């Protein structure tokens, strides 16, 4: 089982969109996939049609041995979900000294080929748990002005986690999101990202796409909502690229 964290402490960068659609396409490729919603806002949970859930990851973190009972099976073919509920917000305080709580939950859920974790937009205890549990990270990078500046804190945190909690943690790749190729700014951000991160930047670029924005309101991943859209094609390519890299871990 390989564990991938989708991480960026900046909100609004396409993190949850990437978590949902990447998970769905990885599952469509024949893998058994678990999506873990680690964000108390629960957007990955509602984006897959699971609304009004009263128990989920928060309860699993308190009692890892019970985690299986909170998994929602078959939210998409081959894709299960460990949902977030609002009480997960309180776990940030409770997990200050428990960096391995999520790791214990995932150890109690064998049988998946891939686990994808949608981390919260912060560098608090919940995200530290993601970094501690993950084999590799995917960093969505919005093609806008402050995007690269915001990664410095994340990279510092990753290095500290490598030195203490998870020496094997690696960056699987940086995914450019919300890309508008018609603007000079987007092209400049892409050039800067590839110059700074080199081959870590995925060649698959996620465009700004109306269908991607609409899909959550229909509680479907883009492949089920608008399979012929540019957004669907981009995430399908990204999933293929991700699997090529995962197989080398």
mmCIF file of N, CA, C and O in Angstrom, residues 8-13 15 121-122 142 144 146-147 150:
data_model
loop_
_atom_site.group_PDB
_atom_site.id
_atom_site.type_symbol
_atom_site.label_atom_id
_atom_site.label_comp_id
_atom_site.label_asym_id
_atom_site.label_seq_id
_atom_site.Cartn_x
_atom_site.Cartn_y
_atom_site.Cartn_z
ATOM 1 N N UNK A 8 -0.719 21.330 0.634
ATOM 2 C CA UNK A 8 -0.285 22.709 0.443
ATOM 3 C C UNK A 8 -0.954 23.531 1.538
ATOM 4 O O UNK A 8 -2.172 23.458 1.701
ATOM 5 N N UNK A 9 -0.164 24.279 2.301
ATOM 6 C CA UNK A 9 -0.750 25.029 3.412
ATOM 7 C C UNK A 9 -1.584 26.211 2.946
ATOM 8 O O UNK A 9 -2.327 26.794 3.728
ATOM 9 N N UNK A 10 -1.495 26.555 1.663
ATOM 10 C CA UNK A 10 -2.298 27.640 1.106
ATOM 11 C C UNK A 10 -3.629 27.084 0.609
ATOM 12 O O UNK A 10 -3.669 26.072 -0.074
ATOM 13 N N UNK A 11 -4.718 27.730 0.970
ATOM 14 C CA UNK A 11 -6.020 27.301 0.497
ATOM 15 C C UNK A 11 -6.296 27.797 -0.916
ATOM 16 O O UNK A 11 -5.640 28.699 -1.420
ATOM 17 N N UNK A 12 -7.276 27.198 -1.563
ATOM 18 C CA UNK A 12 -7.700 27.656 -2.874
ATOM 19 C C UNK A 12 -6.750 27.366 -4.011
ATOM 20 O O UNK A 12 -6.748 28.073 -5.022
ATOM 21 N N UNK A 13 -5.949 26.305 -3.869
ATOM 22 C CA UNK A 13 -4.961 25.988 -4.912
ATOM 23 C C UNK A 13 -5.352 24.752 -5.732
ATOM 24 O O UNK A 13 -4.575 24.277 -6.544
ATOM 25 N N UNK A 15 -6.323 21.818 -4.225
ATOM 26 C CA UNK A 15 -5.880 20.632 -3.492
ATOM 27 C C UNK A 15 -6.959 19.555 -3.429
ATOM 28 O O UNK A 15 -6.713 18.384 -3.757
ATOM 29 N N UNK A 121 -5.557 22.954 4.715
ATOM 30 C CA UNK A 121 -4.704 24.066 4.263
ATOM 31 C C UNK A 121 -4.012 24.762 5.428
ATOM 32 O O UNK A 121 -4.294 25.913 5.761
ATOM 33 N N UNK A 122 -3.095 24.047 6.057
ATOM 34 C CA UNK A 122 -2.345 24.587 7.195
ATOM 35 C C UNK A 122 -1.125 23.703 7.410
ATOM 36 O O UNK A 122 -0.993 22.649 6.782
ATOM 37 N N UNK A 142 -0.743 26.521 -7.542
ATOM 38 C CA UNK A 142 -1.572 27.409 -8.342
ATOM 39 C C UNK A 142 -0.695 28.312 -9.199
ATOM 40 O O UNK A 142 0.309 28.853 -8.721
ATOM 41 N N UNK A 144 -0.248 31.260 -10.010
ATOM 42 C CA UNK A 144 -0.448 32.673 -9.701
ATOM 43 C C UNK A 144 0.737 33.222 -8.924
ATOM 44 O O UNK A 144 1.631 32.480 -8.499
ATOM 45 N N UNK A 146 1.813 34.563 -5.928
ATOM 46 C CA UNK A 146 2.429 34.221 -4.649
ATOM 47 C C UNK A 146 2.642 32.715 -4.453
ATOM 48 O O UNK A 146 3.051 32.287 -3.384
ATOM 49 N N UNK A 147 2.357 31.937 -5.459
ATOM 50 C CA UNK A 147 2.351 30.488 -5.293
ATOM 51 C C UNK A 147 3.689 29.931 -4.831
ATOM 52 O O UNK A 147 3.766 29.172 -3.863
ATOM 53 N N UNK A 150 4.865 30.733 -1.196
ATOM 54 C CA UNK A 150 4.199 30.018 -0.118
ATOM 55 C C UNK A 150 4.728 28.622 0.136
ATOM 56 O O UNK A 150 4.386 28.012 1.150
#
